[in-house]
Short mmCIF file of C-alpha atoms and ligand atoms in Angstrom, two decimals:
data_model
loop_
_atom_site.label_atom_id
_atom_site.label_comp_id
_atom_site.label_asym_id
_atom_site.label_seq_id
_atom_site.Cartn_x
_atom_site.Cartn_y
_atom_site.Cartn_z
CA MET A 7 -0.08 0.06 -0.03
CA GLY A 8 2.70 2.61 -0.71
CA LEU A 9 3.53 3.97 2.60
CA LEU A 10 4.13 0.51 4.46
CA THR A 11 5.90 -1.28 2.16
CA ALA A 12 6.44 -4.07 4.07
CA LEU A 13 2.68 -5.05 3.69
CA ASP A 14 3.11 -5.00 -0.01
CA GLY A 15 5.11 -8.25 0.11
CA GLY A 16 8.34 -8.98 -0.87
CA TYR A 17 9.75 -9.28 2.89
CA GLY A 18 8.94 -12.89 3.26
CA ASP A 19 6.40 -13.62 6.04
CA ARG A 20 7.82 -14.49 9.38
CA ALA A 21 5.36 -15.59 12.00
CA ASP A 22 6.85 -12.67 14.16
CA ALA A 23 7.25 -9.90 12.02
CA ILE A 24 5.41 -7.50 14.70
CA THR A 25 5.58 -8.74 18.42
CA VAL A 26 3.80 -6.21 20.80
CA ASP A 27 3.87 -6.97 24.76
CA GLY A 28 4.40 -10.88 23.65
CA THR A 29 1.50 -11.21 20.80
CA ALA A 30 3.45 -12.19 17.49
CA LEU A 31 1.77 -11.61 14.27
CA SER A 32 3.04 -12.07 10.38
CA LEU A 33 2.50 -9.42 8.08
CA GLU A 34 -0.37 -11.46 6.35
CA GLN A 35 -1.73 -11.66 9.84
CA LEU A 36 -1.35 -8.06 10.32
CA LEU A 37 -2.65 -7.02 6.85
CA GLY A 38 -5.87 -9.10 7.73
CA ALA A 39 -6.83 -7.56 10.91
CA ALA A 40 -6.03 -4.19 9.60
CA GLY A 41 -8.20 -4.89 6.50
CA ALA A 42 -10.94 -5.60 8.57
CA VAL A 43 -10.55 -2.32 10.60
CA ALA A 44 -10.25 -0.33 7.19
CA GLU A 45 -13.17 -1.82 5.58
CA ARG A 46 -15.48 -0.38 8.60
CA ALA A 47 -13.56 2.74 8.75
CA ALA A 48 -13.55 3.66 5.07
CA GLY A 49 -15.35 7.22 4.43
CA ALA A 50 -15.11 8.29 8.17
CA PRO A 51 -13.99 11.74 9.01
CA GLY A 52 -11.13 10.32 11.58
CA LEU A 53 -10.53 7.24 13.23
CA ALA A 54 -9.40 7.92 16.89
CA VAL A 55 -7.36 4.70 18.42
CA LEU A 56 -7.08 4.04 22.21
CA ALA A 57 -3.35 3.58 21.65
CA ARG A 58 -2.68 0.96 24.33
CA PRO A 59 0.55 -0.74 23.69
CA THR A 60 -1.07 -4.07 21.81
CA ALA A 61 -0.85 -5.76 18.66
CA GLU A 62 -4.50 -4.65 18.13
CA THR A 63 -3.60 -0.89 18.41
CA VAL A 64 -1.07 -1.57 15.46
CA ALA A 65 -3.91 -3.07 13.46
CA ALA A 66 -6.18 -0.27 14.18
CA VAL A 67 -3.48 2.42 13.13
CA VAL A 68 -2.63 0.39 9.84
CA GLY A 69 -6.20 -0.07 9.14
CA GLY A 70 -7.04 3.74 9.38
CA LEU A 71 -4.11 4.31 7.05
CA LEU A 72 -5.13 1.74 4.59
CA ALA A 73 -8.59 3.23 4.62
CA GLY A 74 -7.00 6.50 3.94
CA VAL A 75 -8.79 8.08 7.17
CA PRO A 76 -6.93 10.32 9.29
CA VAL A 77 -5.76 8.46 12.53
CA VAL A 78 -6.04 10.02 15.80
CA PRO A 79 -3.98 8.13 18.51
CA LEU A 80 -5.40 8.52 21.77
CA PRO A 81 -2.95 8.23 25.00
CA PRO A 82 -4.74 5.33 27.01
CA ASP A 83 -3.90 7.04 30.12
CA SER A 84 -5.02 10.47 29.39
CA GLY A 85 -7.47 11.91 31.91
CA PRO A 86 -11.08 12.83 30.84
CA VAL A 87 -10.33 16.41 30.11
CA GLU A 88 -7.47 15.80 27.77
CA ARG A 89 -9.29 12.79 26.07
CA ALA A 90 -12.38 15.01 25.24
CA HIS A 91 -10.38 17.87 24.16
CA ILE A 92 -8.40 15.35 21.59
CA LEU A 93 -11.88 13.95 20.45
CA ARG A 94 -13.69 16.93 20.11
CA ASP A 95 -10.96 18.72 18.49
CA SER A 96 -9.93 16.17 15.92
CA GLY A 97 -13.34 15.60 14.91
CA ALA A 98 -12.86 11.68 14.73
CA ALA A 99 -16.24 9.78 14.36
CA LEU A 100 -15.01 6.23 15.20
CA LEU A 101 -13.07 5.03 18.38
CA ALA A 102 -11.11 1.86 17.56
CA GLY A 103 -9.25 -0.54 19.99
CA THR A 104 -9.76 -3.16 22.62
CA GLY A 105 -11.43 -2.84 26.09
CA LEU A 106 -13.42 0.47 24.94
CA PRO A 107 -15.13 2.36 27.25
CA GLU A 108 -19.06 1.67 27.41
CA ASP A 109 -19.99 4.79 25.92
CA ALA A 110 -16.89 4.67 23.46
CA GLU A 111 -16.45 8.39 24.56
CA GLY A 112 -19.37 9.66 22.66
CA LEU A 113 -18.03 7.98 19.34
CA THR A 114 -18.98 4.92 17.43
CA ALA A 115 -17.20 1.96 18.69
CA LEU A 116 -15.13 -0.10 16.47
CA PRO A 117 -13.75 -3.05 18.42
CA VAL A 118 -10.61 -4.61 16.92
CA ASP A 119 -10.13 -8.40 16.95
CA LEU A 120 -6.69 -9.81 15.47
CA ALA A 121 -8.84 -12.71 14.06
CA ASP A 122 -11.19 -10.47 11.66
CA ARG A 123 -10.74 -10.26 8.37
CA PRO A 124 -12.11 -8.12 5.79
CA SER A 125 -14.41 -9.35 3.03
CA GLY A 126 -13.30 -10.49 -0.13
CA GLY A 127 -14.34 -6.99 -2.34
CA TRP A 128 -12.18 -4.90 -0.18
CA ARG A 129 -9.29 -2.96 -1.45
CA PRO A 130 -7.22 -0.24 0.24
CA ALA A 131 -7.83 3.40 -0.70
CA ALA A 132 -5.72 4.62 -3.39
CA GLU A 133 -2.23 6.40 -2.62
CA ASP A 134 -2.18 9.87 -2.23
CA GLY A 135 0.62 11.49 -0.56
CA ASP A 136 -1.22 14.71 0.43
CA ARG A 137 -3.90 12.79 2.41
CA THR A 138 -3.73 13.26 6.13
CA ALA A 139 -2.31 10.10 7.82
CA PHE A 140 -2.40 11.30 11.29
CA VAL A 141 -3.72 14.05 13.47
CA LEU A 142 -0.88 13.76 16.40
CA TYR A 143 -1.39 15.53 19.15
CA THR A 144 1.84 17.44 20.49
CA SER A 145 2.92 16.49 24.02
CA GLY A 146 1.36 19.47 25.75
CA THR A 147 4.83 20.32 27.18
CA THR A 148 4.25 23.95 26.83
CA GLY A 149 0.49 24.44 26.48
CA ALA A 150 -2.73 22.57 25.38
CA PRO A 151 -1.89 19.57 22.94
CA LYS A 152 -2.27 20.86 19.34
CA GLY A 153 -3.30 18.42 16.55
CA ALA A 154 -0.84 18.54 13.98
CA LEU A 155 -1.81 17.48 10.39
CA ILE A 156 0.51 14.93 9.25
CA PRO A 157 0.26 13.92 5.42
CA HIS A 158 1.46 10.64 4.05
CA ARG A 159 4.27 12.20 2.24
CA ALA A 160 5.84 13.46 5.19
CA VAL A 161 5.67 9.99 6.85
CA ALA A 162 7.39 8.54 3.95
CA ALA A 163 10.01 11.00 3.57
CA GLY A 164 11.00 11.13 7.44
CA LEU A 165 11.15 7.20 7.14
CA ASP A 166 13.20 7.00 4.26
CA GLY A 167 15.49 9.70 5.81
CA LEU A 168 15.97 7.54 8.85
CA ALA A 169 16.26 4.36 6.71
CA ASP A 170 19.32 6.39 5.12
CA ALA A 171 20.76 7.85 8.11
CA TRP A 172 20.70 4.41 10.27
CA ARG A 173 21.11 2.01 7.32
CA TRP A 174 17.92 0.68 8.68
CA ASP A 175 16.42 -2.31 6.51
CA ALA A 176 15.05 -5.48 6.43
CA GLY A 177 17.94 -7.23 8.13
CA ASP A 178 17.12 -5.48 11.37
CA THR A 179 15.40 -6.10 14.54
CA LEU A 180 13.81 -2.83 16.16
CA VAL A 181 13.07 -3.17 19.90
CA HIS A 182 11.33 -0.31 21.88
CA GLY A 183 8.51 0.03 24.37
CA LEU A 184 7.31 3.68 23.62
CA PRO A 185 3.87 4.94 23.77
CA LEU A 186 2.24 4.36 20.71
CA PHE A 187 0.41 7.55 20.34
CA HIS A 188 3.32 9.79 19.96
CA VAL A 189 5.26 10.21 16.85
CA HIS A 190 8.40 8.49 18.38
CA GLY A 191 6.77 4.99 19.26
CA LEU A 192 4.33 4.87 16.56
CA VAL A 193 5.49 6.87 13.56
CA LEU A 194 9.16 5.97 13.59
CA GLY A 195 8.89 2.79 15.70
CA VAL A 196 5.96 1.06 14.34
CA LEU A 197 5.74 2.38 10.79
CA GLY A 198 9.27 2.55 10.63
CA ALA A 199 9.50 -1.26 10.64
CA LEU A 200 6.60 -1.51 8.53
CA ARG A 201 8.45 0.71 5.63
CA THR A 202 11.94 -0.76 6.06
CA GLY A 203 10.50 -4.42 6.37
CA SER A 204 12.63 -4.79 9.57
CA ARG A 205 11.29 -6.93 12.61
CA LEU A 206 9.60 -5.25 15.36
CA VAL A 207 9.49 -6.34 19.08
CA HIS A 208 7.68 -3.66 20.96
CA THR A 209 8.49 -4.77 24.70
CA GLY A 210 4.86 -3.39 25.99
CA ARG A 211 6.88 -1.25 28.78
CA PRO A 212 10.43 0.02 28.23
CA THR A 213 12.10 -1.76 31.19
CA PRO A 214 15.93 -2.28 31.23
CA ALA A 215 14.84 -6.14 31.50
CA GLY A 216 12.43 -6.27 28.50
CA TYR A 217 15.17 -4.32 26.43
CA ALA A 218 17.97 -6.85 27.54
CA ALA A 219 15.83 -10.07 26.41
CA ALA A 220 14.91 -8.92 23.23
CA ARG A 221 18.16 -9.01 21.33
CA GLY A 222 17.45 -6.29 18.82
CA SER A 223 19.82 -4.82 16.37
CA LEU A 224 18.25 -1.55 16.75
CA TYR A 225 16.91 0.19 19.95
CA PHE A 226 14.87 3.34 20.28
CA GLY A 227 14.28 5.06 23.83
CA VAL A 228 13.69 8.27 25.41
CA PRO A 229 16.50 9.81 27.85
CA THR A 230 14.34 8.35 31.02
CA VAL A 231 14.63 4.69 29.31
CA TRP A 232 18.25 5.06 28.73
CA SER A 233 19.18 6.62 32.04
CA ARG A 234 17.39 3.41 33.71
CA ILE A 235 19.60 1.23 31.69
CA ALA A 236 22.42 3.03 32.36
CA ALA A 237 21.83 2.32 36.13
CA ASP A 238 21.43 -1.51 35.40
CA PRO A 239 24.71 -2.64 34.24
CA ALA A 240 23.74 -6.24 33.75
CA ALA A 241 20.96 -5.04 31.15
CA ALA A 242 23.10 -2.76 29.53
CA ARG A 243 25.80 -5.16 28.85
CA GLU A 244 23.01 -7.29 27.02
CA LEU A 245 22.76 -4.53 24.53
CA ALA A 246 26.56 -4.64 23.64
CA ALA A 247 25.75 -6.68 20.61
CA ALA A 248 23.13 -4.03 19.17
CA ARG A 249 23.99 -2.37 15.94
CA LEU A 250 22.54 1.21 17.06
CA LEU A 251 20.93 2.51 20.23
CA VAL A 252 18.95 5.80 19.48
CA SER A 253 17.82 8.35 21.95
CA GLY A 254 15.31 11.18 21.32
CA SER A 255 12.17 13.21 22.24
CA ALA A 256 14.25 15.01 24.96
CA PRO A 257 17.86 15.86 25.90
CA LEU A 258 20.01 13.00 26.55
CA PRO A 259 22.22 14.02 29.68
CA VAL A 260 26.12 13.65 29.09
CA PRO A 261 26.58 11.35 32.00
CA VAL A 262 24.03 8.67 30.66
CA PHE A 263 25.58 9.06 27.21
CA GLU A 264 28.95 8.41 28.65
CA ARG A 265 27.98 5.60 31.05
CA LEU A 266 26.13 3.71 28.24
CA ARG A 267 29.20 4.10 26.06
CA GLU A 268 31.27 2.55 28.76
CA LEU A 269 28.70 -0.33 29.58
CA THR A 270 27.63 -1.18 25.75
CA GLY A 271 30.96 -0.32 23.97
CA GLN A 272 29.10 2.03 21.78
CA ALA A 273 27.74 5.74 22.28
CA PRO A 274 23.98 6.17 21.71
CA ALA A 275 22.89 8.04 18.64
CA GLU A 276 20.75 11.08 19.72
CA ARG A 277 18.34 12.67 17.24
CA TYR A 278 15.86 15.57 17.13
CA GLY A 279 12.44 15.93 16.00
CA MET A 280 9.02 17.28 17.03
CA THR A 281 5.61 16.18 16.22
CA GLU A 282 5.12 18.89 13.72
CA THR A 283 8.60 18.00 11.60
CA LEU A 284 8.88 14.32 12.49
CA ILE A 285 12.41 13.54 12.50
CA THR A 286 14.81 16.09 10.77
CA VAL A 287 18.10 15.89 12.30
CA ALA A 288 19.91 12.41 13.38
CA THR A 289 23.24 11.10 14.13
CA ARG A 290 24.25 8.76 11.23
CA ALA A 291 25.13 5.18 11.86
CA ASP A 292 28.21 5.49 10.43
CA GLY A 293 29.20 9.02 11.74
CA GLU A 294 30.29 10.47 14.82
CA ARG A 295 28.65 10.12 18.01
CA ARG A 296 28.79 13.65 19.73
CA PRO A 297 27.70 13.85 23.29
CA GLY A 298 25.14 16.76 23.82
CA ALA A 299 24.77 16.79 20.29
CA VAL A 300 21.69 15.81 18.15
CA GLY A 301 23.56 15.23 14.89
CA VAL A 302 23.15 16.62 11.08
CA PRO A 303 19.96 17.21 8.90
CA LEU A 304 18.49 14.31 7.28
CA PRO A 305 18.52 14.39 3.48
CA GLY A 306 16.15 17.01 2.01
CA VAL A 307 16.05 19.01 5.32
CA ARG A 308 17.50 22.44 5.86
CA THR A 309 18.07 24.27 8.74
CA ARG A 310 19.10 27.93 9.77
CA LEU A 311 19.32 29.84 13.05
CA ALA A 312 17.33 33.15 13.71
CA GLY A 313 17.84 35.82 16.19
CA GLU A 314 15.07 37.18 18.13
CA ASP A 315 14.94 39.98 15.79
CA GLY A 316 14.35 37.56 12.90
CA ARG A 317 17.96 38.19 11.67
CA PRO A 318 20.27 35.29 10.94
CA VAL A 319 22.81 33.85 13.35
CA PRO A 320 25.89 32.05 11.82
CA ALA A 321 26.39 28.51 12.19
CA ASP A 322 29.55 28.85 13.90
CA GLY A 323 29.38 26.74 16.78
CA GLU A 324 28.84 29.90 18.76
CA GLY A 325 25.71 31.75 17.72
CA VAL A 326 22.52 30.88 19.61
CA GLY A 327 19.32 31.56 17.74
CA GLU A 328 15.70 29.68 16.87
CA LEU A 329 16.27 26.80 14.83
CA GLN A 330 14.11 27.15 11.57
CA LEU A 331 13.53 24.33 9.11
CA GLN A 332 12.36 23.50 5.58
CA GLY A 333 11.92 19.99 4.11
CA PRO A 334 9.83 16.99 2.96
CA THR A 335 8.77 15.66 6.76
CA LEU A 336 6.99 19.03 7.90
CA PHE A 337 3.28 18.92 8.86
CA ASP A 338 0.36 20.57 6.97
CA GLY A 339 -0.57 22.99 9.78
CA TYR A 340 -2.55 22.69 13.18
CA LEU A 341 -6.15 21.23 12.84
CA GLY A 342 -8.38 24.06 13.49
CA ARG A 343 -5.92 26.70 14.24
CA PRO A 344 -5.07 28.79 11.58
CA GLU A 345 -3.37 31.56 13.69
CA ALA A 346 -0.99 28.86 15.53
CA THR A 347 -0.30 27.56 12.12
CA ALA A 348 0.00 30.86 10.52
CA ALA A 349 2.50 31.95 13.56
CA SER A 350 4.57 28.99 13.47
CA TRP A 351 6.09 29.76 9.80
CA THR A 352 8.31 32.88 9.00
CA ALA A 353 7.50 35.12 6.08
CA ASP A 354 10.07 33.74 3.99
CA GLY A 355 8.64 30.09 4.37
CA TRP A 356 10.71 28.41 7.26
CA PHE A 357 8.91 26.55 10.02
CA ARG A 358 9.92 27.89 13.29
CA THR A 359 10.60 24.99 15.93
CA GLY A 360 10.28 27.32 18.95
CA ASP A 361 13.76 25.51 19.94
CA VAL A 362 16.74 27.22 20.44
CA ALA A 363 20.15 25.44 19.15
CA VAL A 364 23.72 26.29 18.19
CA ILE A 365 25.19 24.80 14.81
CA GLU A 366 28.68 23.59 14.49
CA PRO A 367 30.71 24.68 11.28
CA ASP A 368 30.56 20.94 10.62
CA GLY A 369 27.04 20.64 10.68
CA PHE A 370 26.35 19.40 14.05
CA HIS A 371 23.24 20.59 15.73
CA ARG A 372 23.05 21.19 19.41
CA ILE A 373 19.49 21.78 21.10
CA VAL A 374 19.75 24.57 23.71
CA GLY A 375 16.22 24.03 24.79
CA ARG A 376 12.72 25.42 24.27
CA ALA A 377 12.88 29.20 23.55
CA SER A 378 9.82 29.69 25.93
CA VAL A 379 11.17 27.68 28.91
CA ASP A 380 14.69 26.85 28.78
CA LEU A 381 16.12 30.05 27.59
CA ILE A 382 16.26 32.16 31.07
CA LYS A 383 16.42 36.03 30.55
CA SER A 384 17.90 37.27 33.78
CA GLY A 385 19.42 40.64 34.42
CA GLY A 386 20.39 41.48 30.95
CA TYR A 387 21.95 37.86 30.23
CA ARG A 388 20.67 35.21 28.12
CA ILE A 389 21.17 31.57 30.40
CA GLY A 390 20.50 28.31 28.73
CA ALA A 391 18.89 26.07 31.50
CA GLY A 392 20.45 23.18 30.10
CA GLU A 393 23.91 24.27 30.91
CA VAL A 394 23.16 25.10 34.36
CA GLU A 395 21.26 21.65 34.64
CA ALA A 396 24.44 19.77 33.15
CA ALA A 397 26.62 21.47 35.85
CA LEU A 398 24.36 20.56 38.57
CA ARG A 399 24.34 16.99 37.46
CA ASP A 400 28.10 17.00 37.66
CA HIS A 401 27.77 17.21 41.35
CA PRO A 402 27.94 13.87 42.99
CA GLY A 403 25.02 14.27 45.08
CA VAL A 404 22.64 15.27 42.38
CA ALA A 405 20.64 12.80 40.57
CA ASP A 406 18.84 15.03 38.42
CA ALA A 407 18.10 18.78 37.85
CA ALA A 408 15.72 20.80 36.16
CA VAL A 409 16.47 24.68 35.85
CA VAL A 410 13.82 27.37 35.20
CA GLY A 411 13.48 31.08 35.11
CA ALA A 412 11.20 32.01 37.89
CA PRO A 413 9.58 35.73 37.48
CA ASP A 414 11.77 37.89 39.36
CA PRO A 415 10.98 41.72 39.98
CA ASP A 416 14.37 42.63 40.03
CA LEU A 417 16.06 40.51 37.49
CA GLY A 418 13.23 39.89 35.22
CA GLN A 419 13.65 36.20 35.70
CA ALA A 420 15.76 34.19 38.34
CA VAL A 421 17.37 31.10 37.81
CA VAL A 422 15.89 28.49 40.05
CA ALA A 423 16.96 25.09 40.38
CA TYR A 424 14.81 22.02 41.10
CA VAL A 425 17.04 19.33 42.25
CA VAL A 426 16.63 15.38 42.79
CA ALA A 427 19.59 14.48 45.29
CA ALA A 428 21.27 11.03 44.87
CA ASP A 429 20.74 8.10 46.89
CA GLY A 430 21.26 9.07 50.71
CA GLY A 431 20.38 12.98 49.83
CA GLY A 432 22.25 15.25 52.05
CA VAL A 433 23.13 17.73 49.26
CA GLY A 434 23.00 21.36 50.51
CA GLU A 435 21.44 24.47 48.64
CA ARG A 436 24.58 26.67 49.37
CA GLU A 437 26.73 23.93 48.28
CA LEU A 438 25.12 23.57 44.93
CA VAL A 439 24.84 27.24 44.41
CA ASP A 440 28.74 27.48 45.05
CA PHE A 441 29.43 24.46 42.95
CA VAL A 442 27.73 26.12 39.86
CA ALA A 443 29.31 29.44 40.44
CA GLY A 444 32.77 27.52 40.57
CA ARG A 445 32.05 26.18 36.91
CA LEU A 446 30.09 28.71 35.18
CA SER A 447 29.86 32.56 34.76
CA VAL A 448 28.55 33.87 38.08
CA HIS A 449 25.11 35.10 36.82
CA LYS A 450 24.26 31.59 35.69
CA ARG A 451 24.26 30.37 39.66
CA PRO A 452 20.90 29.53 40.75
CA ARG A 453 19.22 32.02 43.05
CA ARG A 454 17.51 29.35 44.58
CA VAL A 455 17.59 25.61 44.87
CA VAL A 456 14.60 23.65 45.68
CA LEU A 457 15.13 19.80 46.68
CA VAL A 458 12.34 17.83 45.18
CA ASP A 459 11.65 13.93 45.27
CA ASP A 460 10.97 13.88 41.63
CA LEU A 461 10.91 15.97 38.55
CA PRO A 462 7.34 16.14 36.87
CA ARG A 463 7.65 14.27 33.49
CA ASN A 464 5.08 13.48 30.80
CA ALA A 465 4.89 9.92 29.17
CA MET A 466 7.71 11.05 26.90
CA GLY A 467 10.17 11.59 29.70
CA LYS A 468 9.69 15.18 29.07
CA VAL A 469 10.25 17.49 32.20
CA LEU A 470 7.16 19.79 32.67
CA LYS A 471 8.73 22.91 33.47
CA LYS A 472 5.54 24.82 33.42
CA ARG A 473 4.32 22.56 36.28
CA LEU A 474 7.60 23.48 38.23
CA LEU A 475 7.21 27.18 37.61
CA GLU A 476 3.35 27.15 38.71
CA GLY A 477 4.37 25.34 41.93
CA ASP A 478 7.07 27.86 42.18
CA GLY A 479 5.36 30.32 44.73
P1 ATP B 519 4.14 21.10 23.21
O1 ATP B 519 4.55 21.47 21.57
O2 ATP B 519 2.54 20.63 22.99
O3 ATP B 519 4.46 22.09 24.08
P2 ATP B 519 6.03 19.09 22.83
O4 ATP B 519 6.92 20.31 22.24
O5 ATP B 519 6.83 18.59 24.03
O6 ATP B 519 4.66 19.68 23.25
P3 ATP B 519 6.69 17.00 21.21
O7 ATP B 519 6.31 17.47 19.75
O8 ATP B 519 6.06 15.75 21.54
O9 ATP B 519 5.77 17.93 22.07
O10 ATP B 519 8.14 17.35 21.38
C1 ATP B 519 9.12 18.10 20.66
C2 ATP B 519 10.20 18.99 21.38
O11 ATP B 519 10.86 17.87 22.12
C3 ATP B 519 10.75 19.66 20.65
O12 ATP B 519 10.53 20.92 20.26
C4 ATP B 519 12.48 19.50 21.60
O13 ATP B 519 11.97 20.62 22.51
C5 ATP B 519 12.18 18.38 22.26
N1 ATP B 519 13.40 17.36 21.65
C6 ATP B 519 12.78 16.51 20.88
N2 ATP B 519 14.09 15.76 20.76
C7 ATP B 519 15.04 16.27 21.35
C8 ATP B 519 16.46 16.17 21.66
N3 ATP B 519 17.17 14.99 21.05
N4 ATP B 519 17.08 16.88 22.27
C9 ATP B 519 16.31 18.12 23.10
N5 ATP B 519 15.15 18.23 22.96
C10 ATP B 519 14.36 17.37 22.01
MG1 MG B 520 6.02 21.47 20.69
#
């Protein structure tokens, strides 16, 4: 069917082409179950999928794509408010999945059964690259989740770019245990396997033991997953035989990068992307793995940096500016939000990521953070939260740290650090302030250090800095 080339045949038919949480399907079985969904979904304005980490979820998503109906993945743990927002906003008419709520959230229920098959006359919708494949909701890290319209052509371009960068092909076994409602686990992690013809093992949950037991050649994880694996040497050593360990969705702390290199004999390859752009910048399989850097643009992707005044910032390893993009993986806009859509493009047609970055002269990109929360403006200085976080993490008494700019009458914003103490605790505020002041410019030292048990994170392991700020009286 074009986008998911593995389903067109030619890859043989292993009994376990796709395994999700222990349920294995051949491509023929998957195509059958998905065809049955597609036949019932044809013509619907949208197919919401209750995206539990199951084989039925994969069948439902593939069914929507085969029918040419926009697929709206719904986080299974979303609260009633988030769920209602997504369903209402997306305009989906059908809700597919297993164990659906009795009222199907007000939609028409489409229960998925892996044994179902389409009738003899069923055919997939004709291919159309401009058709919306997904309405993917952003993570809501900085505001209410927005529905990004992702066309078939963007998915195809993004996956082909990754296949090129990572030499990803039918000989691979991809392992991950990421949520199936987000671009990372679903588009890259599931559709990537179905486009390259590689085996997929979804571990259900992304535990170190699950990753270690799966024996893949290619592994995807978010930094929280990698940090747990780095803390579990026995599991990490099992990954030594893998070809490529990939991290994305949030910044990978350098100590985790180093520890994985030590334990597995290979450094992880970091990559950068967002719901709106899919994957755009990645460390290549045969290229250098540079700690703190996310790699180089994928084929066809162009990047540039712009200052707050919109003027170009040089890609010289020093200049800091907003990362702007052009290329074949971009979305078609936010559903029902013309203003937000217009605001995310510059007058000369570049997509504004809202992330602040540095580009090295050799093309490697470093993500400084989000312009809205990670770039702190304090007393006339511009301070990258990530640099202060990295300095704090270098202290042996610190397990994790998040730095924000809290409103301050004198400085505009004050650097405030939220710190999770390492085992045993006992690290003091004064000590940490002095520690940072001794490593970075004095204006970068935290004005306040708040010790917390845990940092608030969403399902993708992103720190919810807005929540930290709201809690900061
Ligand atoms: P919202 O847009 O609703 O606030 P979100 O931006 O977190 O949520 P996503 O599209 O899931 O939603 O995440 C994309 C963002 O994740 C990027 O804009 C960037 O800030 C961050 N990100 C992704 N990969 C990396 C990476 N390798 N290093 C640093 N940040 C990353
Ligand atoms: Mg975003």
